[in-house]
Backbone as JSON Lines, residues from 0, in Angstrom:
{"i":0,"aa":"X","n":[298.34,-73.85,141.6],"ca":[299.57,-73.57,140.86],"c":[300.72,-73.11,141.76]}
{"i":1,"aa":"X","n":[300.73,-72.33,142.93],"ca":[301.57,-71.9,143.41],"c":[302.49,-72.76,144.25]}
{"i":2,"aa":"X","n":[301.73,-74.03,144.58],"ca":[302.19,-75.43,145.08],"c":[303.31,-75.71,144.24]}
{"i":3,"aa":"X","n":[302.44,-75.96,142.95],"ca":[303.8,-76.3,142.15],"c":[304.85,-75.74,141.91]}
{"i":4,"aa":"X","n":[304.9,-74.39,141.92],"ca":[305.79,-73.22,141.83],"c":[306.8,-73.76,142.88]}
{"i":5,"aa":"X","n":[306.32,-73.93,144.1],"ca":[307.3,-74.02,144.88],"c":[308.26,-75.5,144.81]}
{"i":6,"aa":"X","n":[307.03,-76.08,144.51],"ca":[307.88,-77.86,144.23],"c":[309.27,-77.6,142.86]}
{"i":7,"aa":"X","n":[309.23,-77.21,142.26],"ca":[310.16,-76.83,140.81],"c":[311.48,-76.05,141.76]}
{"i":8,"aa":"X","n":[310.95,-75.25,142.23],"ca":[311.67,-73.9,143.44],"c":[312.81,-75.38,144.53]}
{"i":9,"aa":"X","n":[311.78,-76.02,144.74],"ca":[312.67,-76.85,146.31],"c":[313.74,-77.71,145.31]}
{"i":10,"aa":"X","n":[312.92,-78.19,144.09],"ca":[313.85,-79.22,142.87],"c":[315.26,-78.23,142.76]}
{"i":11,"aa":"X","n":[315.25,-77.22,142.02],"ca":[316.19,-76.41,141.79],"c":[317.12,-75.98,142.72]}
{"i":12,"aa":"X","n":[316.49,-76.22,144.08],"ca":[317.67,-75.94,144.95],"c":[318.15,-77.03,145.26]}
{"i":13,"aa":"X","n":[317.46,-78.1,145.3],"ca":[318.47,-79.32,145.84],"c":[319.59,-79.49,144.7]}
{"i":14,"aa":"X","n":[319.2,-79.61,143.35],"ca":[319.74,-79.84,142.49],"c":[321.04,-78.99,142.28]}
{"i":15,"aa":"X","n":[321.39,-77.34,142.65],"ca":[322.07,-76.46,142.52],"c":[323.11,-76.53,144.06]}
{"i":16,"aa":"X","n":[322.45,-77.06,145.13],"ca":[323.04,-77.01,146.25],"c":[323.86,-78.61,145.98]}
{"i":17,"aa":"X","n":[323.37,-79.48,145.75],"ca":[323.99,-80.8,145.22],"c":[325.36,-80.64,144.3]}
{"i":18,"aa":"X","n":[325.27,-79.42,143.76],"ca":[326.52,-79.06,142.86],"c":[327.16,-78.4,143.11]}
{"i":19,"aa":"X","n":[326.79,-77.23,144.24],"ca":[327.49,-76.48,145.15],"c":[327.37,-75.17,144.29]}
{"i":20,"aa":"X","n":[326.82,-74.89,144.27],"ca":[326.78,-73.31,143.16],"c":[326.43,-72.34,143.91]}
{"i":21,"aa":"X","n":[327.39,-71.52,143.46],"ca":[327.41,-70.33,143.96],"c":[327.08,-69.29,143.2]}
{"i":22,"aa":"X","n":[326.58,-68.6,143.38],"ca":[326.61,-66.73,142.1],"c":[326.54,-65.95,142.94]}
{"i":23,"aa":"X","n":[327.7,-64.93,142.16],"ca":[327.61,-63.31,142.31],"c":[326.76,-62.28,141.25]}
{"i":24,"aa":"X","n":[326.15,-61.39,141.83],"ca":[325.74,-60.66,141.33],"c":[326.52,-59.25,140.78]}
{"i":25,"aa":"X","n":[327.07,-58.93,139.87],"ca":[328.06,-57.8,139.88],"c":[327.03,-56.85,139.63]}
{"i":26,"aa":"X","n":[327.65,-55.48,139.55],"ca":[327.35,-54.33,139.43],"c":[327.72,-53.42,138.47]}
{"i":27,"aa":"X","n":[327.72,-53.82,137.5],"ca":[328.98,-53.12,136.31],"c":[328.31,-51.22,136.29]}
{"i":28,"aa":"X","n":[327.44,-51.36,136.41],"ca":[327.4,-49.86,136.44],"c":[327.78,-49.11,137.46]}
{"i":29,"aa":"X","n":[327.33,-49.8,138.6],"ca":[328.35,-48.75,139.7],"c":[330.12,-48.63,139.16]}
{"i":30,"aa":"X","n":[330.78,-49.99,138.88],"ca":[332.3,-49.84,138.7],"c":[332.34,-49.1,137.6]}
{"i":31,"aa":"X","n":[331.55,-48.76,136.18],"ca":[331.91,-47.74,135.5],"c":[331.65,-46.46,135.98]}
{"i":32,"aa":"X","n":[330.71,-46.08,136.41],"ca":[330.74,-44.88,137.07],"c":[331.85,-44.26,138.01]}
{"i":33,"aa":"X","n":[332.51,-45.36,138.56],"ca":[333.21,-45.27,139.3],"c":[334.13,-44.43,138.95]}
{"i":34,"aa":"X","n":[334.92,-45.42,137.92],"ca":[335.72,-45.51,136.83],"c":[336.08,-44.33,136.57]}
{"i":35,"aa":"X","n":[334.57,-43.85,135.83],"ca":[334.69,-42.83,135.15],"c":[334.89,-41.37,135.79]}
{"i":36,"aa":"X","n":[334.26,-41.54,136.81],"ca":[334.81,-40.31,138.22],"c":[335.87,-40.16,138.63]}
{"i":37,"aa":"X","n":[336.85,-40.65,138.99],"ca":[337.84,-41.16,139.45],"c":[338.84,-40.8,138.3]}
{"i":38,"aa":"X","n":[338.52,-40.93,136.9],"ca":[339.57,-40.69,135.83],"c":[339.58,-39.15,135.45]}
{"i":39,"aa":"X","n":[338.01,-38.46,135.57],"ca":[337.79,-37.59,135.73],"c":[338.22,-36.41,136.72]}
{"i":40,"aa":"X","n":[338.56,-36.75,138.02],"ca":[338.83,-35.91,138.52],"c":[340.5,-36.38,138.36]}
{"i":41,"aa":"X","n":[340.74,-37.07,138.03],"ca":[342.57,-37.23,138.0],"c":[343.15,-36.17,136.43]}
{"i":42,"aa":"X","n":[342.29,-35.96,135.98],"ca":[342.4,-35.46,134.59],"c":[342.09,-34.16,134.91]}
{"i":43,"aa":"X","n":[341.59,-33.21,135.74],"ca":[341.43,-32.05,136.43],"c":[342.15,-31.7,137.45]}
{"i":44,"aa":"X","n":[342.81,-32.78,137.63],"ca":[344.1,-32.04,139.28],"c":[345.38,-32.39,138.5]}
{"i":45,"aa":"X","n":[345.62,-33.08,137.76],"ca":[346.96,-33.56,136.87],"c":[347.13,-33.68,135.98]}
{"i":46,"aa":"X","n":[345.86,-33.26,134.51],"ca":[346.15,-32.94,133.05],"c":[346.01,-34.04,132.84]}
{"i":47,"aa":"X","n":[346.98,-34.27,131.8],"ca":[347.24,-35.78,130.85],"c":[347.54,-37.08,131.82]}
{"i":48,"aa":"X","n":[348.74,-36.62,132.56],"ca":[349.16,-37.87,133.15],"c":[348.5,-38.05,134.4]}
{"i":49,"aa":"X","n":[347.63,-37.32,134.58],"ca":[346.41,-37.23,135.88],"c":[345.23,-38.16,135.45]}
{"i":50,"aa":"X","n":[344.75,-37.9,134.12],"ca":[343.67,-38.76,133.38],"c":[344.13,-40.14,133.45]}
{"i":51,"aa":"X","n":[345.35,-40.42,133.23],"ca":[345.51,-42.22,133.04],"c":[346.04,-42.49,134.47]}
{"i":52,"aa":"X","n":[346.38,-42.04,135.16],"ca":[346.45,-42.43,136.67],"c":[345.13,-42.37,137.18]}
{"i":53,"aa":"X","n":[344.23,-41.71,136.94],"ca":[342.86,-41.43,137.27],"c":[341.97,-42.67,137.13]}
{"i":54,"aa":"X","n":[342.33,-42.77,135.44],"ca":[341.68,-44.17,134.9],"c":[342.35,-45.55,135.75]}
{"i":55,"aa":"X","n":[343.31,-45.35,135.81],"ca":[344.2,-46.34,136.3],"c":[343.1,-47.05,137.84]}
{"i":56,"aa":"X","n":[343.76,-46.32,138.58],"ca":[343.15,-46.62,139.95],"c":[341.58,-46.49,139.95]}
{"i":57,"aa":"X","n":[341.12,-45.27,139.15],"ca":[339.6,-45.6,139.37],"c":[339.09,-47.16,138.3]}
{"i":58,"aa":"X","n":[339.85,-47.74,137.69],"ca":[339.51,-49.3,137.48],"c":[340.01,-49.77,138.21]}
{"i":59,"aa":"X","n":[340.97,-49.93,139.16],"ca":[341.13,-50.63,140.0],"c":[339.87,-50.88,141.14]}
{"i":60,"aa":"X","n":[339.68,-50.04,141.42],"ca":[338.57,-49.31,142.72],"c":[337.12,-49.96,142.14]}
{"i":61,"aa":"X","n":[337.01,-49.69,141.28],"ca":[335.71,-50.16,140.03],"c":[335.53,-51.59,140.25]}
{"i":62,"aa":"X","n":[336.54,-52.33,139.8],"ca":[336.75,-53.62,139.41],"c":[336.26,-54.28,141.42]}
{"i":63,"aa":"X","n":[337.16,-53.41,141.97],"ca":[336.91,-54.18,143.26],"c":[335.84,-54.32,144.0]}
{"i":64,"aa":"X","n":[334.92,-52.9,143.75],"ca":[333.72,-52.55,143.89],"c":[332.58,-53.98,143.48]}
{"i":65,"aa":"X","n":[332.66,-54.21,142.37],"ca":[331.67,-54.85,140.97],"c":[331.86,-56.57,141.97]}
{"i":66,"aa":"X","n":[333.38,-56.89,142.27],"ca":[333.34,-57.91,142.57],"c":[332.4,-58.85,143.58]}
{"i":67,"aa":"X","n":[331.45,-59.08,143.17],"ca":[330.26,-59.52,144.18],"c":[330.35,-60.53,144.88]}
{"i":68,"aa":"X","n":[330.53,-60.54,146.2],"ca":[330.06,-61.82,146.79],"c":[329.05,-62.91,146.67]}
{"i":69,"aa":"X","n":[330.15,-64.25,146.47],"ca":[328.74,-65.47,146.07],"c":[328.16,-65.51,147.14]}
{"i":70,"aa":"X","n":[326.98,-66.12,146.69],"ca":[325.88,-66.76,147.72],"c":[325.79,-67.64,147.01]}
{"i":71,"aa":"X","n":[325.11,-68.86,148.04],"ca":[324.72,-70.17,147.6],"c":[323.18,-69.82,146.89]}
{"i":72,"aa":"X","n":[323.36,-70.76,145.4],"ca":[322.2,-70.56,144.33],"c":[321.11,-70.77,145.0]}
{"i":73,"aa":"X","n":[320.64,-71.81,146.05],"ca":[319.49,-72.14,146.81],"c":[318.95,-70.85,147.4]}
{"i":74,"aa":"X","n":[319.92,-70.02,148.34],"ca":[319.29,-69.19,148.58],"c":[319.03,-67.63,147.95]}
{"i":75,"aa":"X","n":[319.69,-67.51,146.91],"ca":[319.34,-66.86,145.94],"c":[318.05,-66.71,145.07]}
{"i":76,"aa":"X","n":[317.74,-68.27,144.88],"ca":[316.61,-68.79,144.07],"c":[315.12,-68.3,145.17]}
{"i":77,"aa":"X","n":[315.44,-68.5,146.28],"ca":[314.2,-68.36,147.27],"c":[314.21,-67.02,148.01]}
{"i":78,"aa":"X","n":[315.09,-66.07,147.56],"ca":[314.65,-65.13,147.77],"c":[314.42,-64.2,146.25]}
{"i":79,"aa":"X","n":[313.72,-64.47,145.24],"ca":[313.34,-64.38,143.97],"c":[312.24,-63.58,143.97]}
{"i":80,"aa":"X","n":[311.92,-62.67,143.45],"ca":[310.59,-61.68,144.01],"c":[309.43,-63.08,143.2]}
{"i":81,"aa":"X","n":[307.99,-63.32,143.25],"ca":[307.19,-64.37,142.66],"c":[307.21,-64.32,141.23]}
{"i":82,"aa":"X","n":[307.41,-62.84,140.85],"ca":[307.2,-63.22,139.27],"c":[308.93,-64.27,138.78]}
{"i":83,"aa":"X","n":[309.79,-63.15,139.59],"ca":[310.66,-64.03,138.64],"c":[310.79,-65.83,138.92]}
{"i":84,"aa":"X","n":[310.42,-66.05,139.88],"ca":[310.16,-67.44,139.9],"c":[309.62,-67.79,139.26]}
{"i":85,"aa":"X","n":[307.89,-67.44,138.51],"ca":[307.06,-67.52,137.72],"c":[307.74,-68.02,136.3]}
{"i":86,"aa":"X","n":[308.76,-67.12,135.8],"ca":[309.66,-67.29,135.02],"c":[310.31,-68.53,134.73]}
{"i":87,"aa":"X","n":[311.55,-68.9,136.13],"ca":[311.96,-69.95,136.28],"c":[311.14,-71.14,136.1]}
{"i":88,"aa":"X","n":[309.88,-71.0,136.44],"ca":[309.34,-72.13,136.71],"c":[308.98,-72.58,135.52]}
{"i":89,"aa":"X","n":[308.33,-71.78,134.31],"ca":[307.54,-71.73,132.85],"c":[308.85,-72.44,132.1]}
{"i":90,"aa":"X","n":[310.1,-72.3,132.35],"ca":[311.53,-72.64,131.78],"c":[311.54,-74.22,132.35]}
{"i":91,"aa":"X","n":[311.66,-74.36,133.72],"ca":[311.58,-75.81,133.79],"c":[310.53,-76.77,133.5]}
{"i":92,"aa":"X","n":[309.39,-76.35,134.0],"ca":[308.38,-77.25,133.94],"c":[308.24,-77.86,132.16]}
{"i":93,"aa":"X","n":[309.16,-76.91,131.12],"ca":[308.2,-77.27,130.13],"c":[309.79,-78.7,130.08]}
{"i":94,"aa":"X","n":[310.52,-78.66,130.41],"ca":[311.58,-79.92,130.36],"c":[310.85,-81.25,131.14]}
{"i":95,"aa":"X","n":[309.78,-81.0,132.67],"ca":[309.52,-82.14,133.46],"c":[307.89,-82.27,133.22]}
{"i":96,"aa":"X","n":[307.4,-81.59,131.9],"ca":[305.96,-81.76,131.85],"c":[305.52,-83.01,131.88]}
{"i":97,"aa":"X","n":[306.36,-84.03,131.43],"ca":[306.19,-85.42,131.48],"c":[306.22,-86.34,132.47]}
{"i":98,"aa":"X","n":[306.8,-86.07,133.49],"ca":[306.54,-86.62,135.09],"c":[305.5,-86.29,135.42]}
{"i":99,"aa":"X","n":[304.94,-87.36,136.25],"ca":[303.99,-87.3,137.14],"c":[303.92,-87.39,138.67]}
{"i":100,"aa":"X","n":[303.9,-86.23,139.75],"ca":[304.18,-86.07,140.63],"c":[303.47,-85.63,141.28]}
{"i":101,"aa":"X","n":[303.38,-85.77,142.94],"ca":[302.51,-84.81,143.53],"c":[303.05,-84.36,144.59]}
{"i":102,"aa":"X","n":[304.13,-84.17,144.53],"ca":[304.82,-83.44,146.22],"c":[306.21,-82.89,145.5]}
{"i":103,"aa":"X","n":[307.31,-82.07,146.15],"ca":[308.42,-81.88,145.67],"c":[309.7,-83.01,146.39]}
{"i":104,"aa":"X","n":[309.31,-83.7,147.01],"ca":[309.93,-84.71,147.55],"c":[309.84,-85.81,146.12]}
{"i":105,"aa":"X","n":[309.23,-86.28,145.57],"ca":[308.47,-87.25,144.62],"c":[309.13,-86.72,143.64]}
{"i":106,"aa":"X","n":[309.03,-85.25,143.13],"ca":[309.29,-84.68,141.96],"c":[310.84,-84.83,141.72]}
{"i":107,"aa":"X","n":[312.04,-84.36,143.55],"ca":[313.43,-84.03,143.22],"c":[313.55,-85.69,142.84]}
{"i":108,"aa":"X","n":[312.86,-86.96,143.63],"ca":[313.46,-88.51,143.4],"c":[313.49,-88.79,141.97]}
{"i":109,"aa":"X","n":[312.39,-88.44,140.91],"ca":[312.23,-88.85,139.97],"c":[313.69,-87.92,138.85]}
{"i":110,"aa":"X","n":[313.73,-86.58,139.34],"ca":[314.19,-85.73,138.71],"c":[316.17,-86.88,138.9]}
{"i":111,"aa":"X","n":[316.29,-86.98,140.42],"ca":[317.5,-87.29,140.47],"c":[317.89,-88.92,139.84]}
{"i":112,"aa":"X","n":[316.79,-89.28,139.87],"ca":[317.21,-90.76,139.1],"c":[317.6,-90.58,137.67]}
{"i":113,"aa":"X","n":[317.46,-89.65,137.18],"ca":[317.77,-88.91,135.98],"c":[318.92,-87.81,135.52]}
{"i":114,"aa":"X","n":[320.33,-88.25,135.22],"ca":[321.4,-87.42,134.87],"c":[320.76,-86.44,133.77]}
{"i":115,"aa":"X","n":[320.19,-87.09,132.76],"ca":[319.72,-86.22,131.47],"c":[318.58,-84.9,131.67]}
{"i":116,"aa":"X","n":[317.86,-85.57,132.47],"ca":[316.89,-84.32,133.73],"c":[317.31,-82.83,134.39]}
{"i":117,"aa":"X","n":[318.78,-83.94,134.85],"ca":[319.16,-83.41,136.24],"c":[320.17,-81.81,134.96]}
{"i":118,"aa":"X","n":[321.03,-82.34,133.96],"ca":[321.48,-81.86,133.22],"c":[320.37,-80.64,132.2]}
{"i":119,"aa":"X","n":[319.45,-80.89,131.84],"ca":[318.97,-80.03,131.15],"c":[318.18,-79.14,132.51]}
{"i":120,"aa":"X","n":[317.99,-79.6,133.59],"ca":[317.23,-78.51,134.47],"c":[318.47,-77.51,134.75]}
{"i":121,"aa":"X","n":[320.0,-78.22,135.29],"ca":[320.5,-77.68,135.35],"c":[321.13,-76.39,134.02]}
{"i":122,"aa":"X","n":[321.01,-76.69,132.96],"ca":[321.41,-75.7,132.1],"c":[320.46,-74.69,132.0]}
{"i":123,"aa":"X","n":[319.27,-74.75,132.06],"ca":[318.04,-74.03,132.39],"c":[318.53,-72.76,133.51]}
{"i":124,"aa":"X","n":[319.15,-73.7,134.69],"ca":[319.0,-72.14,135.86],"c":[320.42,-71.91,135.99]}
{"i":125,"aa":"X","n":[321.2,-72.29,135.17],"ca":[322.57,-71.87,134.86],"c":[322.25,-70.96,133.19]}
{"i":126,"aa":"X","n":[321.32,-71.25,132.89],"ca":[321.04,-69.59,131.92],"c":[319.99,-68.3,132.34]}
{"i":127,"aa":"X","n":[319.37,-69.02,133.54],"ca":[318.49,-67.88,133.96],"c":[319.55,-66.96,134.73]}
{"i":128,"aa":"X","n":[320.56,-67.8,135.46],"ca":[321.09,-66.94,136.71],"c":[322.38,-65.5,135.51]}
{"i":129,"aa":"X","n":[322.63,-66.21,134.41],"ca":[323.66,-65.5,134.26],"c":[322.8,-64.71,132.87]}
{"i":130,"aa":"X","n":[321.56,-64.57,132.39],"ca":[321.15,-63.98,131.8],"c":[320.23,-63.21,132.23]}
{"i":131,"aa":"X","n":[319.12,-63.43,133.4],"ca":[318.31,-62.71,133.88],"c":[318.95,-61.64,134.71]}
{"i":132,"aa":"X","n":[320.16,-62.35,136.05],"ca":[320.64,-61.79,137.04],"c":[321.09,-61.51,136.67]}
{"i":133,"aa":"X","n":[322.37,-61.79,135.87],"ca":[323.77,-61.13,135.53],"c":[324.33,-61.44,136.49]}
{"i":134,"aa":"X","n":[324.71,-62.86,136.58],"ca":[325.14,-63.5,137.93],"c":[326.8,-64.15,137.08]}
{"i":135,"aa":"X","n":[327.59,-64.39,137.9],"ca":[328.87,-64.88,137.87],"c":[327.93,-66.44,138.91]}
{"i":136,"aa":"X","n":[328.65,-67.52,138.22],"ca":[328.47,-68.77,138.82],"c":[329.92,-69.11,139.15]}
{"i":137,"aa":"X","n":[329.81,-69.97,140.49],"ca":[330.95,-70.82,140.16],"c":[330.66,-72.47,141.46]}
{"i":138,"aa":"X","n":[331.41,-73.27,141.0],"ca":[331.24,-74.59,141.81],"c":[332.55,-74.72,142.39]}
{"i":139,"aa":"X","n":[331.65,-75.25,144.16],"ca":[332.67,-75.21,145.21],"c":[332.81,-76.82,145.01]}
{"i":140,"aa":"X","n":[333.65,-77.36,144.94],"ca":[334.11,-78.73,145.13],"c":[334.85,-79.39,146.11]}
């Protein structure tokens, strides 16, 4: 099984690197915390108009914080601890249960002769990345 794991794993990256995808991972809890420190102590050195200058810049600071650098989805995907691949994989395989393959070379040819394939695998790890990770996607063109 773990063969296959990885064959689905090499599919998904060609397929995601072929499209150029990128994701960030944000951090929304660090930038609220941030946020919220930052408004906090502006609201203790300056009262009222200390609190919304506080808030002010500590969302600024927040927001800039959260903003995550992309990485390319390929290598995102392969550095995946095993279970969550495990995951990924239970999500695709049940779309390519119907191919018959025995290498991941064999598996991406059959997968790419196929837009309708190539499309539902892709919506697959374009909902894992932004529902599991909490990933921001975007395509470099």
């Amino acid at each position: 099984m773990p063969v296959m794991v990885d064959d689905i794993m090499k599919l998904l990256c060609t397929l995601s690197e072929k499209r150029k995808m990128q994701a960030a991972v944000k951090h929304s809890g660090k930038g609220a915390l941030v946020t919220g420190a930052v408004a906090f102590v502006g609201g203790l050195v300056g009262g009222p108009p200390g609190l919304a200058v506080g808030g002010a810049v500590g969302g600024l600071l927040g927001a800039w914080m959260t903003s995550g650098q992309f990485q390319p989805v390929p290598q995102i995907l392969m550095e995946l601890p095993p279970a969550e691949q495990q995951k990924l994989f239970n999500e695709a395989v049940a779309i390519i249960q119907h191919l018959d393959w025995t290498d991941a070379v064999q598996l991406t040819t059959l997968v790419l002769g196929s837009e309708a394939l190539q499309q539902q695998l892709l919506a697959v790890l374009v909902g894992y990345i932004t529902k599991e990770l909490k990933a921001q996607i975007r395509y470099d063109d």
